[in-house]
Amino acid sequence: MIGLISATAAGAAARDRLAAAWPDRTRVYEGPVGDAVRTAFAQCEQLVCFLATGAVVRLVAPLLSGKMEDPGVVCVDEGGRFAVSLLGGHAGGANELAREVGDLLGAEPVVTTATDAVDLPGLDTLGLPVEGDVAGVSRALLDGEAVALRAEVAWPLPPLPVTQEGPYTIRLTDRLVAAAEREAVLRPPTLVVGVGASKGAPVEEVLGLVGDALREAGLSVASVAELATVDAKAEEAGIVEAARRLGVPLVTYSAEDLAGVDVPNPSDAPLAAVGTPSVAEAAALVGGGELLVPKRKSAASPAMATCAVVRRPGRGRLAVVGLGPGARDLLTPRAKAELRRASVLVGLDQYVDQIRDLLRPGTRILESGLGAEEERARTAVEEARKGQAVALIGSGDAGVYAMASPALAEASDDIDVVGVPGVTAALAAGAILGAPLGHDHVSISLSDLHTPWEVIERRVRAAAEADIVVTFYNPRSRGRDWQLPKALGILAEHRTPRTPVGVVRNASRPDESSRLTTLGTLDPATVDMMTVVTVGNTATRDIAGRMVTPRGYRWQAAQEGAE
């Protein structure tokens, strides 16, 4: 919960804007400011104070207990110009909250945390338990000293400016090891503990068994991602409480699912009790992975619990990102976030140049020229399969005549895939022209490099006969100069020469140009590959120089009657 505190009418107005925008995330604290701050500090994970930073410093100073315990605090000035991350920038999430508040109120976020100031992810912001010389390694990263990454397990980390060798080390491991001098240890959640238990098994017996199994195998409890068991044990108190104390979710599977898992140590006892020859091993292995600890029983007599431990390596992550038509302000916040999250960027060289300044230090860039779409798709998938966080970029929307299709054709279910939509050329051009896509519309690429012309022509003819607005992508190039005239001729068989046609070149870019013409007067020679051509339907009109397709046909009938 985010506590909101204000002292003036202007502060209360901004406070109420946040409360209205985030009704489920915020709580307004009224009354004397000192009392409100103290109460919110004790009850909330974060605070937004519409007060001077000095006043907030004096109010929260007696309340501070520790970096990992204190809530994040953001201060917004009286004029609403700045959102200052004052306390708990990383652990309390104040840095991100300052950015969110800034976006909502139109304020400039002020973040002074060292790593954020130079656009480096803090080691304590990666979502992984971290121990060891975190401050020393972070300083080394900030100072540009050589920091080696020692990854003992695959995990999709964000970009870090690391090397193969160096006096400082970031160690990524699920092993039970102590951090060495000048070393920070990150604990990825790679371990799944399968658990079986008799009815009434004490939580202490379950926890003791799990702890012994991990310790004797040299594995860290901080890397346990989940406890897993059979559905029949979903309410078993000892297992439920064990998961709660470990701070991990309890995942359950049906006996039928577990019975289909090949395990090294099946048994008749669980088969008779819950319908599967294995609970602990099967529940741990159901999602695949390496069995590190085969089924073992607790030391109690009689033993009431069993467990097994499996390592599931981190799944690589492929984000297919649409960059929009070119203008920076049409690049979505989600796309920016994915670009900053990726440790590997794959893309066409000219698209990489558009967003190079947004990438974090340490991002590995794999760029290539025109005509290498399939190669880029394969490269991105291969990097994701290595456990990397990858962004594959394309212009417009990556799913429209762009990189999503070849990438997903290469990808299988061994990686996570995220699609990030972008403003595609048809939409960018439509906004410039007016409202040409107000009714049913279709996009057709006139490039026959990947599609036989016979197929393209059949689609154009179908759109013409159906009276659908058509946007042509890839309309004309030096080597393909006859396809556009042919397509326009097909449309002309079903539409009058007065039908509006919008022509937009380099939509949203500095050299953008547009014009509104007609089907009878458009000169195809004025069109190139950087152009989008939108042909209206029989209802589309030129209204005050804008191309408008009404949402229904009654408007057209009324106008024709008036004429």
XYZ file of C-alpha atoms in Angstrom:
563
model
C 0.000 0.000 0.000
C 1.168 3.554 -0.784
C 0.425 6.148 1.892
C -0.404 9.646 0.641
C 0.217 12.661 2.919
C -0.266 16.373 2.162
C -0.357 19.627 4.119
C -1.735 22.225 1.685
C -4.595 22.619 -0.768
C -2.233 22.315 -3.756
C -0.671 19.199 -2.276
C -4.096 17.738 -1.559
C -5.145 18.290 -5.184
C -2.122 16.375 -6.483
C -2.615 13.756 -3.777
C -6.196 13.218 -4.858
C -5.100 12.766 -8.484
C -2.874 9.893 -7.379
C -5.605 8.438 -5.199
C -8.078 8.534 -8.100
C -5.593 6.977 -10.516
C -4.489 4.230 -8.104
C -7.523 3.473 -5.939
C -6.352 -0.045 -5.101
C -2.754 0.958 -4.384
C -3.123 4.054 -2.229
C -4.516 5.240 1.074
C -4.893 8.888 2.085
C -3.714 9.791 5.604
C -5.468 12.847 7.056
C -4.865 14.793 10.247
C -1.712 16.448 11.595
C 1.169 15.843 9.205
C 3.525 14.403 11.829
C 0.964 11.873 12.991
C 0.042 10.989 9.410
C 3.654 10.345 8.427
C 4.329 8.194 11.497
C 1.201 6.103 10.955
C 1.777 5.650 7.228
C 5.450 4.798 7.808
C 4.397 1.930 10.062
C 1.555 0.662 7.868
C 2.658 1.129 4.256
C 5.312 -0.237 1.931
C 5.739 3.186 0.295
C 4.866 6.825 0.980
C 4.301 9.824 -1.270
C 4.577 13.038 0.730
C 3.440 16.305 -0.854
C 5.814 18.206 1.392
C 9.250 19.807 1.352
C 12.075 17.265 1.471
C 13.559 18.909 4.572
C 10.294 18.538 6.442
C 10.012 14.885 5.467
C 13.628 14.212 6.493
C 12.953 15.573 9.966
C 9.719 13.600 10.272
C 11.061 10.203 9.180
C 14.538 10.392 10.729
C 13.424 9.037 14.150
C 11.517 6.238 12.390
C 14.379 4.710 10.396
C 15.391 1.150 11.232
C 17.275 -0.283 8.237
C 17.699 -0.255 4.488
C 15.767 -3.483 3.979
C 12.961 -2.634 6.411
C 12.129 1.025 5.762
C 9.433 1.924 3.227
C 10.276 3.819 0.083
C 9.548 7.542 0.359
C 8.921 9.988 -2.485
C 8.505 13.745 -2.007
C 6.537 15.938 -4.415
C 7.072 19.697 -4.187
C 4.288 22.249 -3.778
C 4.346 23.169 -7.451
C 4.215 19.566 -8.597
C 7.411 20.015 -10.634
C 9.548 17.265 -9.107
C 9.046 13.769 -7.655
C 12.085 13.120 -5.466
C 13.120 9.612 -4.460
C 14.130 10.379 -0.885
C 14.397 7.027 0.906
C 14.506 3.381 -0.095
C 15.366 3.983 -3.738
C 16.125 0.326 -4.426
C 14.861 -1.834 -1.561
C 11.791 0.321 -1.011
C 11.067 0.847 -4.693
C 11.129 4.655 -4.366
C 13.102 5.179 -7.572
C 10.499 3.438 -9.703
C 7.685 5.040 -7.717
C 9.175 8.497 -8.397
C 9.092 7.723 -12.115
C 5.488 6.502 -11.930
C 4.391 9.560 -9.953
C 6.245 11.774 -12.400
C 4.486 10.196 -15.367
C 1.080 10.643 -13.761
C 1.521 14.193 -12.446
C 3.778 15.536 -15.170
C 6.616 15.970 -12.659
C 10.315 15.383 -13.257
C 11.519 12.285 -11.348
C 14.645 12.998 -9.319
C 16.729 9.889 -8.615
C 20.137 10.247 -6.993
C 20.992 6.585 -6.366
C 24.448 6.123 -7.870
C 23.685 3.169 -10.125
C 20.481 4.732 -11.428
C 22.245 8.016 -12.083
C 24.588 6.284 -14.553
C 21.870 3.938 -15.846
C 23.197 0.738 -14.274
C 20.868 -1.780 -12.619
C 21.667 -2.064 -8.918
C 22.601 -5.539 -7.763
C 19.864 -5.272 -5.149
C 17.227 -4.447 -7.790
C 17.536 -7.623 -9.861
C 14.875 -9.470 -7.903
C 17.393 -12.041 -6.636
C 18.771 -12.541 -3.128
C 22.245 -11.011 -3.024
C 24.972 -11.272 -0.415
C 28.658 -10.576 -0.004
C 30.489 -7.397 -0.954
C 27.527 -5.788 -2.691
C 28.701 -2.241 -1.992
C 32.266 -2.922 -3.161
C 31.225 -4.626 -6.385
C 28.671 -1.896 -7.076
C 31.346 0.774 -6.606
C 33.614 -1.120 -8.991
C 30.861 -1.163 -11.632
C 30.297 2.563 -11.121
C 34.009 3.342 -11.362
C 34.425 1.315 -14.540
C 36.708 -1.255 -12.923
C 36.819 -4.786 -14.300
C 34.075 -6.927 -12.770
C 33.863 -10.574 -13.834
C 30.589 -12.460 -14.112
C 30.846 -16.055 -12.952
C 27.569 -17.686 -13.963
C 27.322 -21.237 -12.635
C 23.696 -21.501 -13.770
C 21.915 -19.851 -16.678
C 19.668 -16.942 -15.748
C 18.340 -13.995 -17.817
C 20.081 -11.063 -16.134
C 19.747 -7.458 -17.344
C 22.805 -5.884 -19.002
C 25.844 -5.453 -16.766
C 29.241 -4.079 -17.866
C 31.119 -7.237 -16.903
C 34.238 -8.947 -18.210
C 35.674 -12.449 -18.184
C 38.337 -11.595 -15.624
C 38.661 -8.926 -12.975
C 39.497 -8.200 -9.340
C 35.784 -8.052 -8.507
C 33.266 -10.802 -9.186
C 29.528 -11.256 -9.505
C 28.814 -14.923 -8.863
C 25.503 -16.355 -10.015
C 24.958 -19.641 -8.225
C 22.460 -21.776 -6.322
C 25.301 -23.495 -4.461
C 25.755 -23.124 -0.718
C 28.949 -21.073 -0.914
C 30.215 -18.128 1.058
C 31.051 -14.969 -0.849
C 34.763 -14.458 -1.335
C 36.525 -11.141 -0.880
C 35.380 -8.571 -3.467
C 32.551 -10.884 -4.537
C 28.779 -10.455 -4.633
C 26.729 -13.638 -4.824
C 23.370 -13.653 -6.599
C 20.976 -16.501 -5.814
C 18.667 -17.300 -8.764
C 15.492 -19.291 -7.944
C 16.494 -22.451 -9.782
C 15.611 -25.137 -7.221
C 12.289 -26.975 -7.006
C 11.708 -29.083 -3.921
C 9.188 -31.883 -4.322
C 7.542 -32.865 -1.046
C 5.397 -35.794 0.061
C 3.957 -36.174 3.533
C 1.704 -38.393 5.563
C -1.400 -36.845 7.050
C -0.510 -34.742 10.066
C 3.220 -34.498 9.291
C 4.644 -31.717 11.501
C 5.986 -28.644 9.756
C 9.241 -28.995 11.698
C 9.758 -32.438 10.202
C 9.111 -31.135 6.668
C 11.397 -28.114 7.115
C 14.100 -30.188 8.783
C 14.073 -32.682 5.921
C 14.226 -29.963 3.267
C 16.998 -28.121 5.100
C 19.092 -31.271 5.542
C 18.626 -32.273 1.891
C 19.734 -28.889 0.614
C 22.647 -28.510 3.004
C 24.066 -31.993 2.381
C 23.800 -31.430 -1.389
C 25.594 -28.094 -1.042
C 22.573 -26.093 -2.212
C 21.307 -22.738 -0.951
C 17.825 -22.425 0.490
C 17.770 -18.891 -0.959
C 17.536 -20.441 -4.446
C 14.411 -22.482 -3.723
C 11.740 -21.309 -6.160
C 8.819 -23.429 -4.982
C 7.615 -26.453 -3.077
C 5.697 -28.945 -5.208
C 3.405 -31.786 -4.257
C 0.301 -33.700 -5.318
C -3.151 -32.089 -5.329
C -4.294 -34.382 -2.538
C -1.751 -32.689 -0.228
C -2.652 -29.110 -1.189
C -4.175 -28.510 2.253
C -1.697 -30.567 4.284
C -0.844 -28.179 7.134
C 2.806 -29.185 7.486
C 3.511 -28.658 3.783
C 1.517 -25.429 3.542
C 3.269 -23.937 6.565
C 6.681 -25.064 5.318
C 6.139 -23.177 2.062
C 4.998 -20.112 3.996
C 8.072 -20.116 6.230
C 10.374 -20.586 3.260
C 8.616 -17.719 1.499
C 7.912 -19.689 -1.681
C 4.711 -20.756 -3.442
C 3.239 -24.217 -3.034
C 2.539 -25.736 -6.454
C 0.387 -28.838 -6.788
C -0.212 -31.345 -9.600
C -2.812 -34.003 -10.191
C -1.957 -37.616 -9.425
C -2.502 -38.358 -13.116
C 0.123 -35.798 -14.159
C 2.631 -37.095 -11.613
C 2.036 -40.712 -12.592
C 3.196 -39.838 -16.104
C 6.604 -38.575 -14.922
C 9.498 -41.016 -15.234
C 11.225 -41.207 -11.834
C 14.159 -43.315 -10.550
C 12.502 -44.352 -7.284
C 8.801 -45.221 -7.687
C 6.969 -46.748 -4.734
C 3.781 -48.672 -4.068
C 2.954 -46.657 -0.932
C 2.076 -43.320 -2.618
C 0.380 -45.220 -5.443
C -1.998 -46.761 -2.940
C -2.419 -43.528 -0.959
C -2.849 -40.846 -3.634
C -2.798 -42.653 -6.993
C 0.756 -42.043 -8.207
C 3.935 -44.117 -7.684
C 5.882 -40.955 -6.855
C 5.082 -37.639 -5.202
C 8.336 -35.952 -4.176
C 10.447 -36.873 -7.221
C 7.613 -36.562 -9.727
C 6.433 -33.193 -8.380
C 9.973 -31.843 -8.572
C 10.578 -33.267 -12.068
C 7.227 -32.542 -13.701
C 8.572 -29.352 -15.268
C 11.853 -30.926 -16.307
C 15.319 -30.294 -14.938
C 18.208 -32.095 -13.282
C 17.525 -34.310 -10.269
C 20.112 -33.211 -7.694
C 18.662 -34.951 -4.628
C 16.732 -38.204 -5.220
C 13.863 -39.027 -2.916
C 14.856 -39.140 0.712
C 12.881 -39.661 3.889
C 12.924 -37.634 7.069
C 14.898 -38.935 10.018
C 11.823 -39.314 12.256
C 10.518 -42.751 13.149
C 8.226 -43.416 11.523
C 9.186 -41.059 8.697
C 6.249 -38.845 7.745
C 7.833 -36.754 4.974
C 9.851 -37.225 1.791
C 11.521 -34.726 -0.487
C 13.539 -34.468 -3.695
C 15.360 -31.511 -5.243
C 15.559 -30.598 -8.928
C 17.442 -27.766 -10.628
C 15.459 -26.033 -13.329
C 17.774 -23.701 -15.215
C 16.452 -20.226 -15.867
C 14.416 -19.928 -19.038
C 15.711 -17.477 -21.566
C 13.480 -14.544 -22.413
C 12.808 -13.197 -25.890
C 11.008 -9.869 -26.178
C 9.915 -9.026 -29.717
C 9.740 -5.238 -29.632
C 7.980 -2.890 -32.033
C 9.758 0.477 -32.212
C 6.905 2.352 -33.853
C 7.127 4.389 -37.059
C 10.258 6.317 -36.076
C 9.395 9.250 -33.819
C 10.778 8.820 -30.299
C 7.529 9.920 -28.669
C 5.707 7.093 -30.443
C 8.006 4.493 -28.858
C 5.900 3.017 -26.044
C 7.028 2.997 -22.396
C 6.792 -0.797 -22.444
C 9.136 -0.960 -25.420
C 11.629 1.298 -23.622
C 11.475 -0.914 -20.540
C 12.180 -4.046 -22.596
C 15.124 -2.387 -24.345
C 16.624 -1.507 -20.957
C 15.958 -4.984 -19.590
C 17.620 -6.908 -22.422
C 21.241 -8.000 -22.078
C 21.300 -8.888 -25.802
C 19.782 -6.739 -28.557
C 19.244 -8.143 -32.055
C 18.124 -5.956 -34.931
C 18.564 -4.277 -38.277
C 21.466 -1.835 -38.063
C 19.397 1.234 -38.953
C 16.803 0.379 -36.297
C 19.527 -0.185 -33.705
C 20.817 3.314 -34.438
C 17.383 4.739 -33.601
C 17.428 3.464 -30.025
C 21.119 2.954 -29.245
C 21.053 5.782 -26.710
C 18.326 4.008 -24.697
C 20.379 0.867 -24.075
C 22.049 0.265 -20.762
C 25.836 -0.102 -20.481
C 26.849 -3.699 -21.064
C 24.131 -4.496 -23.604
C 25.532 -6.793 -26.289
C 24.373 -5.647 -29.731
C 24.029 -8.063 -32.639
C 23.107 -6.039 -35.716
C 22.947 -6.852 -39.412
C 21.841 -5.280 -42.667
C 18.809 -5.530 -44.919
C 17.707 -8.939 -46.107
C 18.834 -10.917 -43.046
C 15.471 -11.243 -41.279
C 15.575 -15.020 -40.865
C 19.165 -14.893 -39.640
C 18.281 -12.268 -37.031
C 15.296 -14.341 -35.890
C 17.460 -17.456 -35.493
C 20.152 -15.510 -33.651
C 17.654 -14.029 -31.194
C 16.128 -17.423 -30.412
C 19.554 -19.036 -30.025
C 20.638 -16.347 -27.559
C 17.432 -16.790 -25.560
C 18.038 -20.541 -25.416
C 21.362 -19.776 -23.740
C 19.395 -18.249 -20.871
C 19.805 -14.630 -21.979
C 17.307 -11.781 -21.821
C 16.993 -10.852 -25.501
C 15.208 -8.049 -27.330
C 14.545 -8.512 -31.043
C 13.508 -5.207 -32.570
C 11.488 -4.257 -35.618
C 9.927 -1.072 -36.911
C 6.255 -0.271 -36.438
C 4.616 -3.238 -34.773
C 6.942 -6.239 -34.718
C 4.007 -8.508 -35.515
C 3.046 -6.681 -38.731
C 5.322 -7.554 -41.688
C 8.189 -7.627 -39.207
C 10.260 -9.845 -36.916
C 7.677 -11.551 -34.697
C 6.595 -14.050 -37.333
C 10.038 -15.454 -38.272
C 11.122 -15.415 -34.619
C 8.114 -17.350 -33.371
C 8.512 -19.805 -36.232
C 11.979 -20.581 -34.813
C 11.046 -20.548 -31.121
C 9.741 -23.527 -29.171
C 8.382 -23.800 -25.644
C 11.840 -23.879 -24.068
C 11.992 -20.058 -23.849
C 9.617 -17.338 -22.692
C 8.402 -15.034 -25.469
C 6.933 -11.588 -24.878
C 5.359 -9.468 -27.606
C 5.614 -5.690 -27.241
C 3.226 -3.874 -29.594
C 4.232 -0.793 -31.516
C 2.477 1.828 -33.608
C 2.416 0.307 -37.075
C 2.737 2.335 -40.291
C -0.941 2.040 -41.224
C -1.957 3.635 -37.921
C 0.701 6.349 -38.080
C -0.272 7.215 -41.646
C -3.961 7.071 -40.798
C -3.550 9.604 -37.994
C -1.767 11.969 -40.376
C -4.407 11.615 -43.090
C -7.419 11.960 -40.795
C -9.603 8.923 -40.174
C -9.307 6.648 -43.212
C -9.565 3.463 -41.135
C -12.871 4.333 -39.487
C -14.564 1.244 -40.918
C -13.349 -2.217 -41.979
C -9.854 -2.113 -43.419
C -7.068 -4.431 -44.507
C -3.301 -4.166 -44.937
C -1.674 -5.830 -47.938
C 2.031 -5.957 -48.761
C 2.759 -5.653 -52.460
C 6.205 -7.198 -52.089
C 6.377 -10.543 -53.891
C 9.723 -11.474 -52.313
C 7.968 -13.757 -49.824
C 4.495 -14.126 -51.368
C 3.690 -15.108 -54.976
C 2.045 -12.299 -56.918
C -0.897 -14.544 -57.731
C -1.713 -14.734 -54.017
C -1.295 -10.977 -53.549
C -3.532 -10.235 -56.519
C -6.234 -12.567 -55.207
C -6.217 -10.730 -51.874
C -6.367 -7.294 -53.514
C -9.289 -8.424 -55.646
C -11.117 -9.800 -52.605
C -10.656 -6.491 -50.751
C -11.866 -4.591 -53.812
C -14.988 -6.700 -54.152
C -15.716 -6.470 -50.413
C -15.451 -2.635 -50.448
C -12.789 -2.595 -47.744
C -10.315 0.258 -47.185
C -6.867 -0.965 -48.234
C -3.471 0.105 -46.916
C -0.594 -0.962 -49.132
C 2.755 -1.701 -47.491
C 5.933 -2.038 -49.595
C 4.085 -0.482 -52.536
C 6.895 0.189 -54.998
C 10.665 -0.110 -55.350
C 13.138 0.290 -58.196
C 12.931 -3.385 -59.013
C 9.173 -3.681 -58.450
C 7.496 -0.857 -60.326
C 4.451 -2.599 -61.822
C 2.735 -4.098 -58.775
C 1.196 -0.857 -57.458
C -0.359 0.172 -60.803
C -1.745 -3.357 -61.148
C -3.259 -3.267 -57.636
C -4.756 0.191 -58.164
C -6.257 -1.027 -61.427
C -7.999 -3.885 -59.631
C -9.472 -1.475 -57.073
C -10.566 0.870 -59.866
C -12.803 -1.877 -61.218
C -14.970 -1.480 -58.104
C -14.446 2.175 -57.048
C -14.849 5.506 -58.803
C -11.892 7.646 -59.891
C -12.880 10.143 -57.153
C -12.146 7.632 -54.384
C -9.774 9.337 -51.892
C -6.235 7.975 -51.651
C -3.811 9.003 -48.921
C -0.066 8.889 -49.522
C 2.259 9.225 -46.532
C 6.028 8.976 -46.705
C 8.227 8.506 -43.605
C 5.323 8.890 -41.198
C 6.343 10.604 -37.929
C 9.943 11.156 -39.039
C 11.607 14.547 -39.610
C 11.178 14.315 -43.399
C 7.541 13.213 -43.198
C 5.341 14.167 -46.154
C 1.719 13.441 -46.956
C -0.873 14.271 -49.529
C -4.476 13.442 -50.310
C -5.238 12.530 -53.902
C -7.674 10.263 -55.723
C -7.646 6.853 -57.301
C -7.901 8.439 -60.745
C -5.038 10.919 -60.338
C -2.438 9.093 -58.196
C 0.860 8.738 -60.054
C 2.490 5.473 -58.872
C 5.903 6.855 -59.872
C 5.723 9.228 -56.866
C 5.597 6.298 -54.433
C 8.539 4.375 -52.961
C 9.262 1.782 -50.252
C 9.139 4.410 -47.499
C 5.555 5.227 -48.439
C 2.226 3.896 -47.207
C -0.702 4.157 -49.613
C -4.250 4.043 -48.229
C -7.138 3.659 -50.674
C -10.613 4.459 -49.359
C -13.800 2.468 -49.868
C -16.934 3.758 -51.591
C -17.955 5.638 -48.436
C -14.602 7.379 -47.832
C -14.683 11.159 -48.327
C -12.351 14.159 -48.476
C -13.677 16.456 -45.753
C -11.783 19.724 -45.300
C -8.663 18.138 -46.694
C -8.885 15.130 -44.409
C -9.504 11.529 -45.457
C -12.525 10.213 -43.558
C -14.193 6.810 -43.699
C -17.477 6.933 -41.752
C -18.288 4.169 -39.304
C -21.449 3.284 -41.224
C -22.975 3.567 -44.673
C -26.068 5.591 -43.673
C -23.977 8.761 -43.825
C -23.058 7.967 -47.432
C -26.694 7.345 -48.368
C -27.801 10.627 -46.777
C -25.124 12.599 -48.601
C -25.955 10.992 -51.944
C -29.615 11.828 -51.388
C -28.736 15.464 -50.726
C -26.738 15.608 -53.929
